[in-house]
Tab-separated table of C-alpha atoms and ligand atoms in Angstrom:
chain	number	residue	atom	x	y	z
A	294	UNK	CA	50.607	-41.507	-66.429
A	295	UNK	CA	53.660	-40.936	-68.935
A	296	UNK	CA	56.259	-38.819	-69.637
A	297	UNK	CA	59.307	-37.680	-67.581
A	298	UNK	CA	57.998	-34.614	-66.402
A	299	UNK	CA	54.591	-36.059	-65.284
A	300	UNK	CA	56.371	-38.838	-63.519
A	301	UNK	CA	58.719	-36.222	-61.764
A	302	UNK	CA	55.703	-34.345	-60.693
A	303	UNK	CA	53.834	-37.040	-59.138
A	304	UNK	CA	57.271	-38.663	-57.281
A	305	UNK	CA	58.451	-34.875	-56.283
A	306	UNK	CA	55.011	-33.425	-55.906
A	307	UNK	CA	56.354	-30.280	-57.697
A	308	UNK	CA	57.349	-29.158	-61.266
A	309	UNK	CA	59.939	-30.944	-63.313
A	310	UNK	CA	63.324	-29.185	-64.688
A	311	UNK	CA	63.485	-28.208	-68.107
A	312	UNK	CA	65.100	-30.109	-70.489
A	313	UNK	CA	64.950	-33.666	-68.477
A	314	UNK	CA	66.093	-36.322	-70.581
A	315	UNK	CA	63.076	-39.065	-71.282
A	316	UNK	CA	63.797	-42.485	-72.194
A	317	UNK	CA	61.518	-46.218	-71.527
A	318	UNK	CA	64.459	-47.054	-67.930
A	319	UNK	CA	64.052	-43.847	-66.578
A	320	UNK	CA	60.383	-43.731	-66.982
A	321	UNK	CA	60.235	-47.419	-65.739
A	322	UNK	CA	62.695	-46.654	-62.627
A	323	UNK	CA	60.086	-43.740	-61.681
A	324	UNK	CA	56.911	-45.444	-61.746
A	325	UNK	CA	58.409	-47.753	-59.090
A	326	UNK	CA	55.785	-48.881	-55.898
A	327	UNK	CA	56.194	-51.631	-53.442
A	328	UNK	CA	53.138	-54.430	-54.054
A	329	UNK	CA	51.527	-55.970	-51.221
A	330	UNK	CA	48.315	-57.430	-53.400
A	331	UNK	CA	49.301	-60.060	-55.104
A	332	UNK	CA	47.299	-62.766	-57.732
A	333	UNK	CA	47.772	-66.275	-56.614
A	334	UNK	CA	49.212	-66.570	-60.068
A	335	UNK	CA	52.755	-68.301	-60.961
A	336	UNK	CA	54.794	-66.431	-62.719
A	337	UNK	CA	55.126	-66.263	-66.211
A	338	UNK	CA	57.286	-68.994	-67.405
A	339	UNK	CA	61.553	-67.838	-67.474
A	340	UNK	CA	60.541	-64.690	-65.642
A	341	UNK	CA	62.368	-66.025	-62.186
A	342	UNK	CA	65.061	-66.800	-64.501
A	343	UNK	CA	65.265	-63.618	-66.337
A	344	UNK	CA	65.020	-61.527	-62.907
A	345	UNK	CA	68.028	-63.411	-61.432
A	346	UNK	CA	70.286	-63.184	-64.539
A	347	UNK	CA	69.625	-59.215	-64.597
A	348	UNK	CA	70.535	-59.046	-60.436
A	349	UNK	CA	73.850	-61.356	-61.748
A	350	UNK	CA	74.889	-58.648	-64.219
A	351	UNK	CA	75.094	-55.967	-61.953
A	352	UNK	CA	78.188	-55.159	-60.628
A	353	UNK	CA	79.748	-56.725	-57.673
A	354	UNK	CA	82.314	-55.425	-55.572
A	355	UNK	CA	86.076	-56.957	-56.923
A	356	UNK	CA	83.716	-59.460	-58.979
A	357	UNK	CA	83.432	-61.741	-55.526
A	358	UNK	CA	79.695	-62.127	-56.493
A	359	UNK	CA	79.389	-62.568	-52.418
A	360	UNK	CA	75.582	-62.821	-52.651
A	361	UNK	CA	72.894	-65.503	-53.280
A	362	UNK	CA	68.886	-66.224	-53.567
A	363	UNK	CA	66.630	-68.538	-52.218
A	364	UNK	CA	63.749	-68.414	-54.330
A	365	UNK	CA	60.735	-69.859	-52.484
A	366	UNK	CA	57.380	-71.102	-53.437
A	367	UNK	CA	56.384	-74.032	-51.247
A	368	UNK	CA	53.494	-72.813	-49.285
A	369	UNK	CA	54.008	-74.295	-45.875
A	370	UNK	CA	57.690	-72.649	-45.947
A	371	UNK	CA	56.004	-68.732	-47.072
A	372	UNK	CA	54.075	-69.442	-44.290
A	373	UNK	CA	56.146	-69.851	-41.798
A	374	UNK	CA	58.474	-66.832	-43.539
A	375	UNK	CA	55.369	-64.609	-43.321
A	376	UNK	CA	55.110	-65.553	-39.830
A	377	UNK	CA	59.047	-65.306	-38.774
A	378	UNK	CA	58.760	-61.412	-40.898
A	379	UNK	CA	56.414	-60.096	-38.483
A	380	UNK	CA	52.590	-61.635	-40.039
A	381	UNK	CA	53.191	-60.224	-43.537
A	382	UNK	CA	50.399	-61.898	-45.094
A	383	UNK	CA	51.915	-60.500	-48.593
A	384	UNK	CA	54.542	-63.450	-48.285
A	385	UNK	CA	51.972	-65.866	-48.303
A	386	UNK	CA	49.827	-64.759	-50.986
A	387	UNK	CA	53.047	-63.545	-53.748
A	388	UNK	CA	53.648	-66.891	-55.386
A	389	UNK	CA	57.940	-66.451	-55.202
A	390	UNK	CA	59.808	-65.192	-52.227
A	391	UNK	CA	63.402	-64.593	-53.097
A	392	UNK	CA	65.581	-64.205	-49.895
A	393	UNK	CA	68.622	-62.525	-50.788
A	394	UNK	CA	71.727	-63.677	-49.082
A	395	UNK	CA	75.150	-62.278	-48.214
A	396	UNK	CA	77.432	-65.510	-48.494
A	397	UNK	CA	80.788	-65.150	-47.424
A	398	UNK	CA	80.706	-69.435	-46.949
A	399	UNK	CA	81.059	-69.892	-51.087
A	400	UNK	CA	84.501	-68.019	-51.146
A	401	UNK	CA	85.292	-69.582	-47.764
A	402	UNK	CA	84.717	-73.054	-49.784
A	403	UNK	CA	86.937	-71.635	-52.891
A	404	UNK	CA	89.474	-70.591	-50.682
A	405	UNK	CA	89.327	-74.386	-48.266
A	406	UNK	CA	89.152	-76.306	-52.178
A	407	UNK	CA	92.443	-74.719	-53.115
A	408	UNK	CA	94.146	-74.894	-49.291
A	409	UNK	CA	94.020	-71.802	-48.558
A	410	UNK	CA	92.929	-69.444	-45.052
A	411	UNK	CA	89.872	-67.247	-45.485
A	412	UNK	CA	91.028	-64.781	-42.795
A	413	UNK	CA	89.479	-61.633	-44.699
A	414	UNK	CA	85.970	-63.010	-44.771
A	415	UNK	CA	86.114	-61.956	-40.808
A	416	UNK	CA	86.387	-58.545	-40.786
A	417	UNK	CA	83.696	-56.280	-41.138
A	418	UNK	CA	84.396	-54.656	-44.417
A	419	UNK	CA	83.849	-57.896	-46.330
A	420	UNK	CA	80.116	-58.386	-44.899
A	421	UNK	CA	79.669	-54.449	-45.999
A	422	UNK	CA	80.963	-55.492	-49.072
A	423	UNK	CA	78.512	-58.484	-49.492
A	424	UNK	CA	75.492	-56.720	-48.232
A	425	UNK	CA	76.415	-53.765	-50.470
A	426	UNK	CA	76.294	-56.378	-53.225
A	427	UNK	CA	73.443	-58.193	-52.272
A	428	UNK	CA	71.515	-54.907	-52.292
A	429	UNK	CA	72.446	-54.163	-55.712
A	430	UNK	CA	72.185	-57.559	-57.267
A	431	UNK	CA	68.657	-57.741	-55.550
A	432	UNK	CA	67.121	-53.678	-56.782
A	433	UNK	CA	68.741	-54.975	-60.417
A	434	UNK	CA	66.039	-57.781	-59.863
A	435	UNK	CA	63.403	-55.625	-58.802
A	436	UNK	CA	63.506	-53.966	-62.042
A	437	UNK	CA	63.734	-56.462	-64.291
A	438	UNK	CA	60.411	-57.726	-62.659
A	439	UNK	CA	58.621	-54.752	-62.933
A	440	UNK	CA	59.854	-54.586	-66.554
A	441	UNK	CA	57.846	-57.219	-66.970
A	442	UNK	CA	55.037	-56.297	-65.171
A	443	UNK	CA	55.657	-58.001	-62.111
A	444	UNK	CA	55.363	-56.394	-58.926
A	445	UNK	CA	57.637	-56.713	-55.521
A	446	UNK	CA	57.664	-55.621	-52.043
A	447	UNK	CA	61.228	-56.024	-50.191
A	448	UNK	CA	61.014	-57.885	-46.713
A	449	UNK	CA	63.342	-56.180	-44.400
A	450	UNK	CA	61.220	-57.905	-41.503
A	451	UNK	CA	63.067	-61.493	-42.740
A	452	UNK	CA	66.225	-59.828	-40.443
A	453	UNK	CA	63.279	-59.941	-37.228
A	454	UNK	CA	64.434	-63.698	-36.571
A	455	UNK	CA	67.498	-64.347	-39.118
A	456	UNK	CA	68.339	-67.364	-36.901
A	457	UNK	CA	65.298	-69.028	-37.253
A	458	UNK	CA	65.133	-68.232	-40.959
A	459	UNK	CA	68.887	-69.730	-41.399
A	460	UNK	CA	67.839	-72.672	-39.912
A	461	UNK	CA	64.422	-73.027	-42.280
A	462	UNK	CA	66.408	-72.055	-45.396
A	463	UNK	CA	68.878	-74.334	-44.275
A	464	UNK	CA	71.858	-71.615	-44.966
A	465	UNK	CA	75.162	-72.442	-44.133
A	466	UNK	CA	77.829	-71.112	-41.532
A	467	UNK	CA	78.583	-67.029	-42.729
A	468	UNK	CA	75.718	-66.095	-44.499
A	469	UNK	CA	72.252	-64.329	-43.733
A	470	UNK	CA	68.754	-63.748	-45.132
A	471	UNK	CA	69.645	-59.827	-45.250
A	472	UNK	CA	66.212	-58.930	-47.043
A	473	UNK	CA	63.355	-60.311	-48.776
A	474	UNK	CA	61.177	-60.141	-51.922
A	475	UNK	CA	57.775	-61.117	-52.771
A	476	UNK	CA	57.471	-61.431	-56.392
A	477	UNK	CA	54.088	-61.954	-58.428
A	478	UNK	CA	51.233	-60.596	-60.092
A	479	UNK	CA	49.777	-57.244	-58.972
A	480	UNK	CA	45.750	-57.567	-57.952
A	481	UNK	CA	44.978	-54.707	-59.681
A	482	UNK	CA	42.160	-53.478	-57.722
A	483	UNK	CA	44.343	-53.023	-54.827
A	484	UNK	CA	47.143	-50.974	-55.732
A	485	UNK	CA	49.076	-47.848	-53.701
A	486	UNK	CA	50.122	-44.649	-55.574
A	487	UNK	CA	53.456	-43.312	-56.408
A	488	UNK	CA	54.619	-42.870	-52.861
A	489	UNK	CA	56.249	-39.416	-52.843
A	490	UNK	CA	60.282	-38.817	-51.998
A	491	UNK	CA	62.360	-36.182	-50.632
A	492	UNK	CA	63.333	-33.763	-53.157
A	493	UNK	CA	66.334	-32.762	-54.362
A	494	UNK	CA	67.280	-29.829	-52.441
A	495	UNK	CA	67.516	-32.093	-49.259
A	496	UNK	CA	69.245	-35.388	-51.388
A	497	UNK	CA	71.323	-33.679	-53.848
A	498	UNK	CA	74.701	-32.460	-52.421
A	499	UNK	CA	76.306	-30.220	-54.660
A	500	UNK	CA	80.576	-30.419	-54.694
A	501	UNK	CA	80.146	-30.466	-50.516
A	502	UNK	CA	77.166	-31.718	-48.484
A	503	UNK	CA	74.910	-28.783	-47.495
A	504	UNK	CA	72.345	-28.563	-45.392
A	505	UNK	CA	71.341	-25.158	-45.929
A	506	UNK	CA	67.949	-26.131	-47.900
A	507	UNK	CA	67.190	-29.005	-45.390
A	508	UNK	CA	64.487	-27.062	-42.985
A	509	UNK	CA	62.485	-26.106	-46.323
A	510	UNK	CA	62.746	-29.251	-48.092
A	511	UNK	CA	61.488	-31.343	-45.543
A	512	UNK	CA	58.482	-29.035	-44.403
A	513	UNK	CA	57.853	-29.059	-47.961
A	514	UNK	CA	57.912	-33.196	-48.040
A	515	UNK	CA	55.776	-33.457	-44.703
A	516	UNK	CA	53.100	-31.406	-46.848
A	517	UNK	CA	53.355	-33.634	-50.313
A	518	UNK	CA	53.534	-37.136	-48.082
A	519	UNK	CA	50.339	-35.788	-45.953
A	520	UNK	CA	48.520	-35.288	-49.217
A	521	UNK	CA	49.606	-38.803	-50.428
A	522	UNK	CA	48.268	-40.281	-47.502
A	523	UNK	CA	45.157	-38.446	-47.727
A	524	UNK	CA	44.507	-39.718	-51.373
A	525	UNK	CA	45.357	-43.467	-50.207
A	526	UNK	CA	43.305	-43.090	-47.213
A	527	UNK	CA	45.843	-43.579	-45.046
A	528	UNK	CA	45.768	-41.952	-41.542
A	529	UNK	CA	47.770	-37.980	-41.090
A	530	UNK	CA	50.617	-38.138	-40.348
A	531	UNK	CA	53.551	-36.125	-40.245
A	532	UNK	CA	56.569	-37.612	-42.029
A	533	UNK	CA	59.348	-36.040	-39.984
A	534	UNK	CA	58.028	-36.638	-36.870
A	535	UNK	CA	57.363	-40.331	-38.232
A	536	UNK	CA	60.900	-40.526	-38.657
A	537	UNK	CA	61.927	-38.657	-35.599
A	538	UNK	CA	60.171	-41.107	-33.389
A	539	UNK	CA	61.280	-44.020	-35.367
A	540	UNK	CA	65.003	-43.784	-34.708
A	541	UNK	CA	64.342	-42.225	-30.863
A	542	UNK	CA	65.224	-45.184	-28.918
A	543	UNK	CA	66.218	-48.398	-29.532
A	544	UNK	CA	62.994	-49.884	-29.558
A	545	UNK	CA	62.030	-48.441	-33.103
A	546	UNK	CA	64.294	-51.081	-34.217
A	547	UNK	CA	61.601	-54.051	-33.784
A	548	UNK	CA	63.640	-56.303	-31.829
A	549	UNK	CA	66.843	-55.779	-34.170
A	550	UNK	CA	68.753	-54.573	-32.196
A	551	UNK	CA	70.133	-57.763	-30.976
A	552	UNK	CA	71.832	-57.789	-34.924
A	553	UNK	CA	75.752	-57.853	-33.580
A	554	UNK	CA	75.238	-60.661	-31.658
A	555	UNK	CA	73.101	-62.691	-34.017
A	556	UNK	CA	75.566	-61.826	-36.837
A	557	UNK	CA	78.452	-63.337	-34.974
A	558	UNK	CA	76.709	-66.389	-34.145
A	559	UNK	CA	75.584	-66.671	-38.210
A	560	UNK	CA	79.376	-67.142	-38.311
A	561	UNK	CA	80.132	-63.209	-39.120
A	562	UNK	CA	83.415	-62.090	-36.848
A	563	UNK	CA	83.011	-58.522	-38.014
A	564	UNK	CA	87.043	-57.596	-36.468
B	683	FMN	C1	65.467	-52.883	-47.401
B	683	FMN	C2	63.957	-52.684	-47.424
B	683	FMN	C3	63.167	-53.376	-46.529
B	683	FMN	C4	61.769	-53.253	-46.576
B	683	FMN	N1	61.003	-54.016	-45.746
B	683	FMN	C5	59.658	-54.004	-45.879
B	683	FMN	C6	58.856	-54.911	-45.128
B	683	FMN	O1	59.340	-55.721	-44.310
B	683	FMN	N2	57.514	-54.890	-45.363
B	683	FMN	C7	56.922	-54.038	-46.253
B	683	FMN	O2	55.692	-54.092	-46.408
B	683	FMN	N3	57.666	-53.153	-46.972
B	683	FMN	C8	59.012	-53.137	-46.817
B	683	FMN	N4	59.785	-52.295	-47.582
B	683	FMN	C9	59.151	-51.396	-48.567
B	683	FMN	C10	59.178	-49.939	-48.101
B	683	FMN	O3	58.246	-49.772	-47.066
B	683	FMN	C11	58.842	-49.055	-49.307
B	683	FMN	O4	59.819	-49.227	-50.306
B	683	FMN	C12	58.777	-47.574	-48.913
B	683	FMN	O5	57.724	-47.341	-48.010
B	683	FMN	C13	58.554	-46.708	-50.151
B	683	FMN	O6	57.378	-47.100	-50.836
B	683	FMN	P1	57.405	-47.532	-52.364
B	683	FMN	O7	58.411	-48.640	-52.507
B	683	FMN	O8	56.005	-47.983	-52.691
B	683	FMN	O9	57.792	-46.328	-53.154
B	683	FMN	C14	61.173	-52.366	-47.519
B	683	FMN	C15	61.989	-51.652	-48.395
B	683	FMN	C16	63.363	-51.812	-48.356
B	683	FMN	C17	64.224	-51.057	-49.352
């Protein structure tokens, strides 16, 4: 598959606009799917490297650069993080998990070093601003590896038991695992499709937000993600009521909901 328009097709599930500008970072961003398959491979040499110094030259919130990696490839340690994530094998098999970390401690250091109170680091906007960051910094990663033809899978399930992965990654005092990242080799035999989106009409606010198109758009995307589960073999499902019964009650948030708590005992005030 190439070209803008065939890309926007198979991400949309309906016909590009005219006139769509085409270029080798758009068509990269597009063909963008989370890898669970991995090779036991390593990975090439300086790509680790490479995919850290592109999430470093994205842009950070007042240039704080409130974020840092662990990049993990000892086995026993995957293990137990595959474990700790819920029993996602895909952590054990991917030869590099990067945890990506908000750290408020390193300006809480700079600001100790120089005599100085940190009081700002405990309200809540500065851990927005860090996980903002860390979110950025990390998808800047993601592709850079797929540039070069690595594939990834974030690990939101690393936030199931952020305790017990502070204490393993032996973080300090205000920061957190926020997500993860398996990084390696694709098994190419085993790959998902282009998983389908929401299209514009329900994304794309024009001058005000409008829901006018909503109702339409997301019949329309309960339709396209039904046929993309049908072509991965995937049981029926539709995506709305997926959704709608994932954010009914607490309990769609595995556990998680415990977050506040856990957050303030990482060392996060969040006034
Ligand atoms: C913050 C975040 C956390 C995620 N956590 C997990 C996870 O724990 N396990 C997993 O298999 N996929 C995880 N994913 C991947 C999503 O399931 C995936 O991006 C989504 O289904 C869309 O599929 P695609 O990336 O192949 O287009 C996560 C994605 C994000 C952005």
């Amino acid at each position: 598959m190439s070209g803008i328009s065939s890309l926007w097709r198979t991400r949309y599930r309906h016909d590009a606009p005219q006139d769509l500008p085409d270029n080798p970072t758009l068509q990269l961003l597009m063909k963008h799917h989370s890898v669970r398959s991995y090779l036991p491979d390593e990975l090439p040499a300086g790509a680790l490297e490479a995919g850290i110094a592109a999430a470093s030259s994205a842009a950070t919130s007042s240039n704080l650069q409130a974020w840092s990696v662990v990049a993990v490839q000892d086995k026993e340690t995957r293990k137990r993080l595959a474990e700790l994530a819920g029993g996602q094998k895909h952590i054990e098999v991917a030869p590099v998990f990067l945890a990506w970390i908000v750290d408020l401690s390193r300006l809480e250091r700079i600001a100790a070093r120089r005599g100085l109170e940190s009081e700002a680091l405990d309200y809540e906007e500065m851990f927005l601003m860090g996980t903002l960051d860390t979110g950025i910094a990390a998808q800047n990663a993601v592709t850079a590896f797929e540039s070069m033809g690595l594939g990834t899978v974030y690990i939101g399930g690393l936030r199931n038991h952020s305790e017990e992965v502070a204490q393993l990654l032996k973080l300090p005092p205000k920061t957190v695992a926020v997500v993860g990242l398996c990084v390696g080799r694709p098994e190419p035999s085993k790959q998902n499709g282009y998983k389908p989106r929401l299209s514009q009409k329900v994304v794309l606010h024009r001058e005000v937000y409008d829901t006018t198109q909503e109702v339409d758009g997301i019949a329309e995307y309960d339709r396209a993600d039904s046929a993309y589960q049908h072509e991965q073999g995937l049981p029926q499902r539709a995506w709305s009521e997926t959704v709608a019964k994932r954010v009914e009650s607490y309990r769609g948030l595995s556990g998680r909901h415990v977050m506040k708590a856990v957050l303030n005992r990482l060392g996060f005030s969040l006034k």
